Tab-separated table of C-alpha atoms and ligand atoms in Angstrom:
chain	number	residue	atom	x	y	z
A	412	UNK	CA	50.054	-58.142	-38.269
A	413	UNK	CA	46.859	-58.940	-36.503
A	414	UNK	CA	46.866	-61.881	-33.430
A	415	UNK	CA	43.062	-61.323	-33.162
A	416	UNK	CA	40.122	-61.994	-35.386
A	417	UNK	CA	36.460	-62.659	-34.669
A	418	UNK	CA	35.325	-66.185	-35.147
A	419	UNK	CA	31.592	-67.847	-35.211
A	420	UNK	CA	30.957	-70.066	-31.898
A	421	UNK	CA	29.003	-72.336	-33.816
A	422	UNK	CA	30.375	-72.614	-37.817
A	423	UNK	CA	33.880	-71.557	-36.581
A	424	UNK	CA	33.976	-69.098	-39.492
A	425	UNK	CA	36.095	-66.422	-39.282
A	426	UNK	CA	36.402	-62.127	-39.874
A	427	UNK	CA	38.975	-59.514	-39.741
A	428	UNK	CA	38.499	-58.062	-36.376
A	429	UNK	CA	37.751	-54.710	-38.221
A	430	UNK	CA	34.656	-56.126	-40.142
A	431	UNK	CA	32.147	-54.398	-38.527
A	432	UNK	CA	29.644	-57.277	-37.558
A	433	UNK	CA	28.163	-58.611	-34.766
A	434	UNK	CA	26.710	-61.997	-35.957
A	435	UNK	CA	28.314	-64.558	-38.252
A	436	UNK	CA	26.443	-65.183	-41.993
A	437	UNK	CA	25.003	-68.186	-40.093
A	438	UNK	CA	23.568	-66.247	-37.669
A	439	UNK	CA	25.207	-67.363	-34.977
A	440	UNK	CA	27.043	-65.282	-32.282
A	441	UNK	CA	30.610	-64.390	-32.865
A	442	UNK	CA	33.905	-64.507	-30.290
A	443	UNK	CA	37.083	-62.331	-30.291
A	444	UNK	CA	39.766	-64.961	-30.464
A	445	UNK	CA	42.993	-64.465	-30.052
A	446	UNK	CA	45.907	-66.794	-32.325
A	447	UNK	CA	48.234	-67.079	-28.863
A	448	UNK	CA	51.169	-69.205	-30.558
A	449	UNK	CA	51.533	-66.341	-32.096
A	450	UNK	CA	50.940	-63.627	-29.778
A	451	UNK	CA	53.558	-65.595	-27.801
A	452	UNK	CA	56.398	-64.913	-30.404
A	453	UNK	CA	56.324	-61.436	-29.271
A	454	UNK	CA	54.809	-61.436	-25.801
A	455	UNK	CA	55.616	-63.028	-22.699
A	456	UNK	CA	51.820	-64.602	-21.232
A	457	UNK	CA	53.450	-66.082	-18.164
A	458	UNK	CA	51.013	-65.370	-15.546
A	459	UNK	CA	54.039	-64.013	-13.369
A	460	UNK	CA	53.971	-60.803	-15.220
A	461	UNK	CA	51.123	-59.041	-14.208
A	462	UNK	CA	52.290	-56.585	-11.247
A	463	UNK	CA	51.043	-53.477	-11.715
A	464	UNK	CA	53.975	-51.758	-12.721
A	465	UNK	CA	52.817	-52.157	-16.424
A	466	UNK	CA	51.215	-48.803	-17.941
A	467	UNK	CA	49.167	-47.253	-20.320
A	468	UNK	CA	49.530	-43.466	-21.431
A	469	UNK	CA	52.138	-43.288	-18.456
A	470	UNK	CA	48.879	-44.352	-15.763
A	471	UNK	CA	48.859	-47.929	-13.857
A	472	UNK	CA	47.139	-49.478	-16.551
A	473	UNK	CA	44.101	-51.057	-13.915
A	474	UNK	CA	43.048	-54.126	-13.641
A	475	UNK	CA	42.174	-54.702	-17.339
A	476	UNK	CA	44.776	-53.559	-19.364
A	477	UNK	CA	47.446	-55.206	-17.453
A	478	UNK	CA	46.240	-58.689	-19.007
A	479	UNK	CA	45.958	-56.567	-22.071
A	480	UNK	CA	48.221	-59.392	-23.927
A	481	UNK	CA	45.158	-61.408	-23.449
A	482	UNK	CA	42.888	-59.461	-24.383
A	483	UNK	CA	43.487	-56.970	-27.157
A	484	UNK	CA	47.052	-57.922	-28.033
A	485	UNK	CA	47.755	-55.770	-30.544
A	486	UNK	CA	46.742	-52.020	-29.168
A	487	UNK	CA	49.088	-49.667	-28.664
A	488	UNK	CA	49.001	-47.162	-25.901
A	489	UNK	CA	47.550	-44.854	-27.386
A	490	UNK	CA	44.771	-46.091	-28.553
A	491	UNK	CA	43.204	-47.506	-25.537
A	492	UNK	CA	40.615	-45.402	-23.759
A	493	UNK	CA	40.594	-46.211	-20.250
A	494	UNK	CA	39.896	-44.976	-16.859
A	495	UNK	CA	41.873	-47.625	-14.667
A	496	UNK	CA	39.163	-49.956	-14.230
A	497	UNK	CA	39.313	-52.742	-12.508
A	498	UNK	CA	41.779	-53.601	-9.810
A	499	UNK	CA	38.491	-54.173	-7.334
A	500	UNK	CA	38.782	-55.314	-4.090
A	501	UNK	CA	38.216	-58.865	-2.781
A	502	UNK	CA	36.081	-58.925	0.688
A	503	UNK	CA	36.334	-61.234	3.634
A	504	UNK	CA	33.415	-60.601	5.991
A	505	UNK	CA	32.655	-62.944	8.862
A	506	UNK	CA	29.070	-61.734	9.161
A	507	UNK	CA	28.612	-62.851	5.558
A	508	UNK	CA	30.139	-66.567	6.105
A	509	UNK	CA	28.088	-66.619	9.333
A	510	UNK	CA	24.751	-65.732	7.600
A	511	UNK	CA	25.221	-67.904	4.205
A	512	UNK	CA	26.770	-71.187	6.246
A	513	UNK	CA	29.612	-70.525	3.733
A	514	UNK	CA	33.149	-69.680	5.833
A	515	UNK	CA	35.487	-69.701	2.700
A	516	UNK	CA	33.972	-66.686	0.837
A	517	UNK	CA	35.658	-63.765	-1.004
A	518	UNK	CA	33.432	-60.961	-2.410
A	519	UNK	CA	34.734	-59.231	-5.435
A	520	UNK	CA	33.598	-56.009	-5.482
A	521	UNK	CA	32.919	-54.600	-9.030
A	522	UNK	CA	30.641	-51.805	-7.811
A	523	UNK	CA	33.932	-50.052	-7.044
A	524	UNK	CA	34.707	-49.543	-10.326
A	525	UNK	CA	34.661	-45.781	-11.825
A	526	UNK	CA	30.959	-46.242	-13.010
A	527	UNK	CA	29.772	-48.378	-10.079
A	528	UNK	CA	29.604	-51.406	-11.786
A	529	UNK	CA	31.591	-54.261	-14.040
A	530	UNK	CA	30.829	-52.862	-17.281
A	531	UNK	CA	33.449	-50.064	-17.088
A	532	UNK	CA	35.737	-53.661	-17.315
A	533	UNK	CA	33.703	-54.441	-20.841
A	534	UNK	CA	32.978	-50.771	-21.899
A	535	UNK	CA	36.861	-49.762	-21.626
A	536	UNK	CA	37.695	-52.507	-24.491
A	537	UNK	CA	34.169	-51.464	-26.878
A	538	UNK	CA	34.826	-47.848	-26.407
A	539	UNK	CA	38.179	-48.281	-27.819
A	540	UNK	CA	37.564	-50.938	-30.679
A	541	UNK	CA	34.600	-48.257	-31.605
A	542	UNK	CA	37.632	-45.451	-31.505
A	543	UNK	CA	39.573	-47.577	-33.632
A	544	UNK	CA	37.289	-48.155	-36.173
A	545	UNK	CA	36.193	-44.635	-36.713
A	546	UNK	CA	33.062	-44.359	-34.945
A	547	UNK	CA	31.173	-41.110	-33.993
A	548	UNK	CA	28.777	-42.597	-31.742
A	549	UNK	CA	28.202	-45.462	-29.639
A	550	UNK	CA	24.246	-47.041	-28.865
A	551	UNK	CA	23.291	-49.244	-26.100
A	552	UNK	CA	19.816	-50.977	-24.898
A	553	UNK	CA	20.411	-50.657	-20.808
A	554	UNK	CA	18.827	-52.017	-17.490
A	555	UNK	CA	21.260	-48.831	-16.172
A	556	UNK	CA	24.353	-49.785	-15.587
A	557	UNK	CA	25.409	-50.545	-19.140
A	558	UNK	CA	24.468	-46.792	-19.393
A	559	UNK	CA	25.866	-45.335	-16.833
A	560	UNK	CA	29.186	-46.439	-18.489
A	561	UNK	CA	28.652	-46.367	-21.995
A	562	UNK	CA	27.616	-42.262	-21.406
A	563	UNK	CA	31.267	-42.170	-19.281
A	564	UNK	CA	33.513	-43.622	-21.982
A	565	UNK	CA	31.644	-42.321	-24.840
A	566	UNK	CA	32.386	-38.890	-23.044
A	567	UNK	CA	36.375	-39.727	-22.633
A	568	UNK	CA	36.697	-40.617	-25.868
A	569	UNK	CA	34.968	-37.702	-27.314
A	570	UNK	CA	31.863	-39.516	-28.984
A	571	UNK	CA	28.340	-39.302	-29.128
A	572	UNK	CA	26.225	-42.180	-26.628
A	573	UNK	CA	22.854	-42.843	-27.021
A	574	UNK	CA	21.102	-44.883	-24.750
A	575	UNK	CA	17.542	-46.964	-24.595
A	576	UNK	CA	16.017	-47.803	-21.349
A	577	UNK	CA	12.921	-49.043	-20.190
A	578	UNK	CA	10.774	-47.072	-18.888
A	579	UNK	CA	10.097	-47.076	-15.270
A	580	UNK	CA	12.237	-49.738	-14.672
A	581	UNK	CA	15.971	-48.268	-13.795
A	582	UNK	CA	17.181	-47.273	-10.685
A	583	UNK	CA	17.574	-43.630	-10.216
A	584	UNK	CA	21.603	-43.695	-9.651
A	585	UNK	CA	22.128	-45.367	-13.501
A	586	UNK	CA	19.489	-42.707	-14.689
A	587	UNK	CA	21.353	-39.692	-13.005
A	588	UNK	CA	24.642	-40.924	-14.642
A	589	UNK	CA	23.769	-41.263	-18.109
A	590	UNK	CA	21.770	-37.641	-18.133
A	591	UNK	CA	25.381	-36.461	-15.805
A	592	UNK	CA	27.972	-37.508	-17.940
A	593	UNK	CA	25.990	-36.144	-21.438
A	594	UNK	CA	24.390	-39.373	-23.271
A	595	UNK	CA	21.290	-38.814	-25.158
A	596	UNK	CA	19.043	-40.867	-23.270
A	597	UNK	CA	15.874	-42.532	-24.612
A	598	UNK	CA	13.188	-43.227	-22.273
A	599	UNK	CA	10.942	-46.718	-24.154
A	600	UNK	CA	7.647	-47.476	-23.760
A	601	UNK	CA	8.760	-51.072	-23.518
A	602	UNK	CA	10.795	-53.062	-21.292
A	603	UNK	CA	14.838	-54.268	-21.859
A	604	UNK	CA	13.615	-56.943	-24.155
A	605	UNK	CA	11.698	-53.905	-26.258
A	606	UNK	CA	15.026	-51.403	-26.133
A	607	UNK	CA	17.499	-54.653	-27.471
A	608	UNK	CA	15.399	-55.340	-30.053
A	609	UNK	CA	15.382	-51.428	-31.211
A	610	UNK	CA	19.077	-51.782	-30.884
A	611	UNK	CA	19.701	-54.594	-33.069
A	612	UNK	CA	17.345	-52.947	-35.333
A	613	UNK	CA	19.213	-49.762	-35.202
A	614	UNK	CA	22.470	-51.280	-36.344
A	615	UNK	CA	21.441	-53.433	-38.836
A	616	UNK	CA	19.663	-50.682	-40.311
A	617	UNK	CA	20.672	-47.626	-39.354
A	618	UNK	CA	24.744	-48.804	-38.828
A	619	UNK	CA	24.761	-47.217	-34.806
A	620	UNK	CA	27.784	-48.949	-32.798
A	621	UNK	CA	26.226	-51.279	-30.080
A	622	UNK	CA	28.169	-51.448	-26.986
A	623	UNK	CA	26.066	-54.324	-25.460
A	624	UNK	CA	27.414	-57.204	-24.779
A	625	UNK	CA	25.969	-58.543	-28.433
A	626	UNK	CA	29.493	-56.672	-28.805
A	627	UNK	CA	32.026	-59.374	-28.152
A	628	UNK	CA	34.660	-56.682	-26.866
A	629	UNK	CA	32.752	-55.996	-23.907
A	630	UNK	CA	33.377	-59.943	-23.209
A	631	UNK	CA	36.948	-59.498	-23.781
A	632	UNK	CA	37.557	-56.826	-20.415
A	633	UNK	CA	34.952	-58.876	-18.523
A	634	UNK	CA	36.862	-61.683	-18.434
A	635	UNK	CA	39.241	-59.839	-16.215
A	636	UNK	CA	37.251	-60.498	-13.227
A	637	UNK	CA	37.999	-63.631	-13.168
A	638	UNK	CA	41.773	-63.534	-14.113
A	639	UNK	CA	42.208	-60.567	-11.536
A	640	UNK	CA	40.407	-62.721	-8.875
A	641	UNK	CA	42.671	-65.908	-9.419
A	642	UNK	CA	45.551	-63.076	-8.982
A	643	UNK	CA	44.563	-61.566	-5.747
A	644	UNK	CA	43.953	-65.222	-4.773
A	645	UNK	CA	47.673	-66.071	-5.753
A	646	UNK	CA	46.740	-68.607	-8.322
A	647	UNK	CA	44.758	-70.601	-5.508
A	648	UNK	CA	42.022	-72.032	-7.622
A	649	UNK	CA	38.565	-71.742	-5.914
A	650	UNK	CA	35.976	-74.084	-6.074
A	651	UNK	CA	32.941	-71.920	-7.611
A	652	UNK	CA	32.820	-68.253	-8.705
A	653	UNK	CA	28.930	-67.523	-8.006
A	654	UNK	CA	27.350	-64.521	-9.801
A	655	UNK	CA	23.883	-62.752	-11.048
A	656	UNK	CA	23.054	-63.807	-14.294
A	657	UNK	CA	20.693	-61.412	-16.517
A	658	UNK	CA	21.575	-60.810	-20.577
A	659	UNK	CA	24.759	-63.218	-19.565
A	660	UNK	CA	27.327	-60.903	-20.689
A	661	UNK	CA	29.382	-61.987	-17.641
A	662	UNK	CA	28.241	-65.780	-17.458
A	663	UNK	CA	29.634	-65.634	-20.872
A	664	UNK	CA	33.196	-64.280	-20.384
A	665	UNK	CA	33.670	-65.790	-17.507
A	666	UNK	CA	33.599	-69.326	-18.945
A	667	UNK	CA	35.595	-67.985	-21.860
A	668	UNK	CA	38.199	-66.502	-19.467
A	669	UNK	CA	38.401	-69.509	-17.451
A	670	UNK	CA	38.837	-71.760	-20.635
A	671	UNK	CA	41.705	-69.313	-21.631
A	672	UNK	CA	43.108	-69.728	-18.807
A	673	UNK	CA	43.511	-73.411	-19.119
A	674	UNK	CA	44.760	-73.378	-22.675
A	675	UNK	CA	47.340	-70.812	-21.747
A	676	UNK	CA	48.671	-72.968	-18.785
A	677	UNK	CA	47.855	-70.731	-16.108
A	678	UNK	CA	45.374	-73.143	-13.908
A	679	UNK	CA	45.445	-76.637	-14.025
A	680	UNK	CA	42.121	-77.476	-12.718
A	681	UNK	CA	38.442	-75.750	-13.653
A	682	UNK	CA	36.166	-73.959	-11.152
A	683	UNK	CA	32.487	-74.099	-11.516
A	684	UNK	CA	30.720	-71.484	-12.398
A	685	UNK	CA	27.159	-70.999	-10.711
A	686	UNK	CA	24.713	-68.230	-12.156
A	687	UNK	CA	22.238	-66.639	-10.085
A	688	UNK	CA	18.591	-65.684	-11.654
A	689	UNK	CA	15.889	-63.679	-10.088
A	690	UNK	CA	13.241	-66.257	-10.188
A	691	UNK	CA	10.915	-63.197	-11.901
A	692	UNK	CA	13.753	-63.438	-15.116
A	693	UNK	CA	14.880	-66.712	-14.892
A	694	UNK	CA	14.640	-68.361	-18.594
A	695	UNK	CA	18.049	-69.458	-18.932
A	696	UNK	CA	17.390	-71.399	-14.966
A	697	UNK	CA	14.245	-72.498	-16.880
A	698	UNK	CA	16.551	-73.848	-19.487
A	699	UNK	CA	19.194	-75.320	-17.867
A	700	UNK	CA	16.554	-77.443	-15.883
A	701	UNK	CA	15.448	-78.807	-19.382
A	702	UNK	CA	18.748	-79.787	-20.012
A	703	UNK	CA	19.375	-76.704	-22.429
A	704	UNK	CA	16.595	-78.169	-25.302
A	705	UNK	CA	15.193	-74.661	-25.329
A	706	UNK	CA	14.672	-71.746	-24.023
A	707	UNK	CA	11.052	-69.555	-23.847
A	708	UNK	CA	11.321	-66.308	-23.206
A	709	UNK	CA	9.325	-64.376	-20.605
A	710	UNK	CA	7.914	-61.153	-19.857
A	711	UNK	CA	10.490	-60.406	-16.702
A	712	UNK	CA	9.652	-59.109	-13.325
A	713	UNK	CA	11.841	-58.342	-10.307
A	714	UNK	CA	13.022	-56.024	-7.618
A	715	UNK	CA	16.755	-56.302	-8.925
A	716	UNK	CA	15.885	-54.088	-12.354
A	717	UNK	CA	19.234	-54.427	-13.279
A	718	UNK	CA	18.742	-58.314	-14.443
A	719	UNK	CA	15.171	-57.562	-15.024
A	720	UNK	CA	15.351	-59.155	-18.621
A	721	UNK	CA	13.304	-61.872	-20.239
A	722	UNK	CA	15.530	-62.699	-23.453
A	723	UNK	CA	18.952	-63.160	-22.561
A	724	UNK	CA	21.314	-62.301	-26.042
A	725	UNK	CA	24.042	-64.194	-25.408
A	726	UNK	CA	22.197	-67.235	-24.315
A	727	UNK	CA	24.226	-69.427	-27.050
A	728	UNK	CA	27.669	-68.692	-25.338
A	729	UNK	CA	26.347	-68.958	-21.924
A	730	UNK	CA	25.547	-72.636	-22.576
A	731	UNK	CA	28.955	-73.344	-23.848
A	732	UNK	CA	30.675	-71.536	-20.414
A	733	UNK	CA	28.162	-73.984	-17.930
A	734	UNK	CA	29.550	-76.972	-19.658
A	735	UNK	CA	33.240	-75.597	-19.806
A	736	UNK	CA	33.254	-75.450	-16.298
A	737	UNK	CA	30.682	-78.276	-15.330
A	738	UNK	CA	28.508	-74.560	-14.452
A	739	UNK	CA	25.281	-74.826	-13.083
A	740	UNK	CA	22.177	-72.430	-13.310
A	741	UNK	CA	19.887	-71.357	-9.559
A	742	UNK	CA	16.959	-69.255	-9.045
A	743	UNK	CA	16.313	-66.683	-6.015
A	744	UNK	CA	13.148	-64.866	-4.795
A	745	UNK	CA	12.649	-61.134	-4.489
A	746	UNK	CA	12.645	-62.140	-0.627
A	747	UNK	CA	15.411	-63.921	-0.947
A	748	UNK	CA	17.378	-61.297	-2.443
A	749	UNK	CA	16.352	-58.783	0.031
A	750	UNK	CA	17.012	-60.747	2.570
A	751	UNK	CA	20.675	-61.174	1.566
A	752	UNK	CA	21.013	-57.547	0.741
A	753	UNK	CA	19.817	-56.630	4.124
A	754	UNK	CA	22.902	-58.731	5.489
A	755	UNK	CA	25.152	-57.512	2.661
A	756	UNK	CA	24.676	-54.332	3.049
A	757	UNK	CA	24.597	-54.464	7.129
A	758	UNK	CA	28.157	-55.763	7.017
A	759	UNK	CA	29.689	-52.621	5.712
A	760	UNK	CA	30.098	-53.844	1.958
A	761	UNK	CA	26.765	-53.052	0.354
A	762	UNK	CA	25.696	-53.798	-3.091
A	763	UNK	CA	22.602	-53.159	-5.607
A	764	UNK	CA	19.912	-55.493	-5.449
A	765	UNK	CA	20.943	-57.592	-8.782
A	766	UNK	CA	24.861	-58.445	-7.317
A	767	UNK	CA	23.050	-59.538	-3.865
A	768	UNK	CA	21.190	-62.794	-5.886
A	769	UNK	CA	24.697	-63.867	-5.439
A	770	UNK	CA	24.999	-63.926	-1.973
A	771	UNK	CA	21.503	-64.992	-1.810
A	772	UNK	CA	22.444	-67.827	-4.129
A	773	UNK	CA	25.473	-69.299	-1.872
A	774	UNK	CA	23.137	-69.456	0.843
A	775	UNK	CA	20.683	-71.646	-0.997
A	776	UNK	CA	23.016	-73.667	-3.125
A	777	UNK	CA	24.894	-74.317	1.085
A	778	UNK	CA	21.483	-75.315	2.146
A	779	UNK	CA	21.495	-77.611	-0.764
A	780	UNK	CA	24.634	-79.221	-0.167
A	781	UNK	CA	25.710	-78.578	-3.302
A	782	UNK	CA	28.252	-76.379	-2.419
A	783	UNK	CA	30.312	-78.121	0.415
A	784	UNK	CA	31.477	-76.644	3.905
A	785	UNK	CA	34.964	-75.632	2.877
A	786	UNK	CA	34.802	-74.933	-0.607
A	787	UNK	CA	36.213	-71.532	-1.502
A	788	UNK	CA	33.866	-69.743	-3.380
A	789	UNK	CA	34.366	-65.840	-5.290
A	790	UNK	CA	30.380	-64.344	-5.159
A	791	UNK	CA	30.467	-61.264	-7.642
A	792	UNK	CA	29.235	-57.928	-6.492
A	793	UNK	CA	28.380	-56.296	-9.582
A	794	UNK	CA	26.696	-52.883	-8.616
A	795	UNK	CA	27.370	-50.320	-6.439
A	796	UNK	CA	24.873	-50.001	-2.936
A	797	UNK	CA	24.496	-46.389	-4.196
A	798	UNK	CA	22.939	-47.300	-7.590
A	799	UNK	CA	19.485	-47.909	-5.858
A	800	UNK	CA	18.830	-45.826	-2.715
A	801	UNK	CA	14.967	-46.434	-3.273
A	802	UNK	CA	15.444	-49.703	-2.548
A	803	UNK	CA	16.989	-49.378	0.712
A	804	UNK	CA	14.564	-46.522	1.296
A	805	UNK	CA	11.936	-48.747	0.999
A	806	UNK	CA	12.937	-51.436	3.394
A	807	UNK	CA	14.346	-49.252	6.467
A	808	UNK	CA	11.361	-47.228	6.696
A	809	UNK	CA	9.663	-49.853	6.854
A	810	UNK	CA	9.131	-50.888	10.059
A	811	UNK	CA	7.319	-54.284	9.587
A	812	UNK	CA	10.213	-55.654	7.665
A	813	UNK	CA	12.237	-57.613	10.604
A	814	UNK	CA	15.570	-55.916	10.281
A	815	UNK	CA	14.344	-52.395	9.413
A	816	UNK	CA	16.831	-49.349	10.640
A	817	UNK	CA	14.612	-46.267	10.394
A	818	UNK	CA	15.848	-42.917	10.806
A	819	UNK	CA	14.640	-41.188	14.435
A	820	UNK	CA	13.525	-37.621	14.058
A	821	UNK	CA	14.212	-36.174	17.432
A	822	UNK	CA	13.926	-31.925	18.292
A	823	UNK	CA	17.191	-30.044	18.640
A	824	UNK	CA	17.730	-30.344	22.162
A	825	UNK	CA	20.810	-32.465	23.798
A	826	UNK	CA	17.741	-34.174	26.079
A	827	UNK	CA	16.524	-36.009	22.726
A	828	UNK	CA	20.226	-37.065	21.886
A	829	UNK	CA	20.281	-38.586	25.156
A	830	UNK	CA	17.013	-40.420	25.400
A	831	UNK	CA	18.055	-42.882	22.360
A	832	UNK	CA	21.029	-43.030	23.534
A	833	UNK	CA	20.180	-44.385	26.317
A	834	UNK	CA	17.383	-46.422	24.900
A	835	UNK	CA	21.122	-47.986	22.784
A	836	UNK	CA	22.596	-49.367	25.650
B	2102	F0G	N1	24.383	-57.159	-12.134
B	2102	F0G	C1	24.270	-55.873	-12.502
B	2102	F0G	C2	24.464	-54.841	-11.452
B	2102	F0G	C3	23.946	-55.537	-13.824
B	2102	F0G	O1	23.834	-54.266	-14.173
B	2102	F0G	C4	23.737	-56.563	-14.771
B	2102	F0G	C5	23.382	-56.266	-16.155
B	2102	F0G	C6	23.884	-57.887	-14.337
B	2102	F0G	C7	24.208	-58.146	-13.027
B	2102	F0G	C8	23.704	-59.030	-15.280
B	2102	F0G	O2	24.830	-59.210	-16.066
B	2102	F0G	O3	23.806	-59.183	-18.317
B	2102	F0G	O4	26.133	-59.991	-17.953
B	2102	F0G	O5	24.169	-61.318	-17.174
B	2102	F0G	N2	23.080	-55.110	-16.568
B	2102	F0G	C9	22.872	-54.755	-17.971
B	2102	F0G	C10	22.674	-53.252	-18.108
B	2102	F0G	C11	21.881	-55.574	-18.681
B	2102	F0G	O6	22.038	-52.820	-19.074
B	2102	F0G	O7	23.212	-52.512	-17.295
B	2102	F0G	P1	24.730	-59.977	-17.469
């Protein structure tokens, strides 16, 4: 029997989870939901259970598939394709609480998962719902990252990727990837907005596989950020959990897994959610500020490419996760996001430009009081520092931007070596 079925957020319709469909006959956006009286009957989903001595194919099964009760109940081990995602590690860093005002702040870094970024959490759950429903090949409309991992998976899994990015607007690491690990990789005359719409075009009428996060199994692993933070936090509920928002994949799981996590018993009280916008791509701040009436889409621009998109897709469920968790939506600068990148980056943790709005968005929401001194706050890191070097390129050489570290070319002589050393000290 099946525990799982997809069901319409708005009509509350339902389909077998192996109707291949993305939208409900309403046209609204669908969920995987999960019937957990049921699930129960077999499973234990006691939050005490999930050490990591639980396996898949005979490996630690990572920080996804351990909740994998939760997620895709009724999988066996064989079926899942995974690479041990997940299982990311949770940063202290005094610099960082001394620079955003904010001293009770964990950084969870999802750049350190086997792609570089969180979607290897969502891509580990599509890839293998695509597997088990017989697809050859998988598509996906990209800012990068989204690429970097379908072309990974679609390669463990033996399948054909195909990826659409904009061009001249992805950072050179997520490029290298997808051409690395064999996806065929479309370059658009168009920007993200341009390469989603080709992708909902090219399922509805050509039948390709979208692994975006239109797919609602992506949503289903990226929901176990937030379970594996509360985890490595020993079920100490923080106050916010602060991250970039861009097509609002993760704005939307996150509420989802946080509402899960109430019905299931595992947290008594709600955190807030806070999503981060670069003020060049902000509709959905644009929207919230309206009070959610509507929201205008707009022709994006910003240094963080990887949320460099006008017409978030899953803007429906992202409303329902900021009033699940009493969310709220903030805006950053370019500056602003350099800036905290600058000081992210200088304290040994590093991220891509998109995952430092975060940072840069505890700052400003401190300044604004709205986050209190004391409140313990998770900021997401969602890409890896090495995603964008010409970023950091750009900045450190240079040498009119205030905390520039240029390289010194010296001659090969031991005199040069100690001339700035001495200039050090
Ligand atoms: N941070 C990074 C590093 C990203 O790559 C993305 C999205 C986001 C934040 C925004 O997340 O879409 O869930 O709101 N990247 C997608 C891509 C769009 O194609 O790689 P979101």
């Amino acid at each position: 029997m099946s525990y799982s079925f997809l069901g319409c957020i708005e009509c509350g319709k339902t389909y077998q989870l192996t109707d291949v469909r993305f939208t409900c006959n309403c046209g609204s956006m669908l969920d995987v939901r999960h019937d957990w009286a049921e699930v129960r009957k077999k499973y234990s989903l006691d939050r005490v259970q999930f050490d990591s001595s639980l396996h898949v194919n005979q490996q630690p099964a990572g920080g996804v598939w351990r909740f994998r009760r939760m997620v895709m109940p009724d999988l066996t081990d064989e079926e899942i394709v995974s690479k041990q995602e997940g299982n990311t590690r949770l940063y202290r860093s005094i610099k960082i609480s001394a620079w955003t005002g904010c001293s009770n702040i964990y950084l969870k870094h999802e750049g350190e998962n086997p792609t570089g970024s969180f979607k290897d959490r969502g891509m580990t759950v599509a890839v293998t719902q695509a597997r088990a429903l017989g697809q050859q090949a998988v598509t996906c409309a990209s800012t990068g990252n989204t690429s970097a991992s379908l072309a990974a998976y679609a390669s463990e899994a033996d399948m054909a990727g195909l990826v659409l990015i904009p061009k001249g607007s992805v950072a050179v690491g997520k490029i290298s990837q997808a051409l690395a690990y064999g996806a065929k990789t479309l370059v658009v005359d168009g920007d993200f907005d341009d390469c989603m719409r080709l992708i909902r075009e090219a399922q509805e009428q050509l039948g390709a596989y979208p692994l975006n996060s239109i797919n609602p199994f992506r949503l289903e692993g990226q929901k176990t950020i937030i379970w594996e933070a509360l985890l490595q936090l020993q079920w100490k509920i923080p106050d916010w959990f602060v991250f970039p928002g861009g097509n609002l994949g993760n704005t939307s799981a996150f509420g989802k897994a946080l509402h899960e996590a109430v019905e299931l018993g595992w947290i008594e009280k709600m955190p807030r959610l806070a999503v981060i916008q670069a003020a060049g791509a902000s509709p959905f701040y644009e929207a919230f500020t309206n009070g959610f009436q509507s929201m205008t889409p707009q022709k994006a621009d910003t240094i963080a490419t990887a949320i460099k998109i006008g017409n978030p897709v899953n803007y429906s469920k992202a409303i329902r996760s900021i009033r699940w968790t009493n969310g709220i939506v903030e805006s950053v600068t370019d500056e602003e996001i350099l800036e905290a990148k600058v000081h992210i980056d200088a304290a040994g943790i590093g991220a891509e430009p998109a995952s430092c709005a975060t940072v840069a968005g505890i700052k400003k929401l401190i300044g604004q009081g709205v986050i209190k001194e004391g409140e313990a706050v998770v900021g997401i890191l969602t890409g890896n520092i090495l995603k964008d070097p010409q970023v950091i390129v750009d900045y450190h050489f240079n040498k009119a931007r205030p905390l520039a570290n240029p390289p010194v070319e010296i001659r090969a002589t031991i005199g040069d070596v100690a001339k700035i050393l001495s200039e050090r000290k």
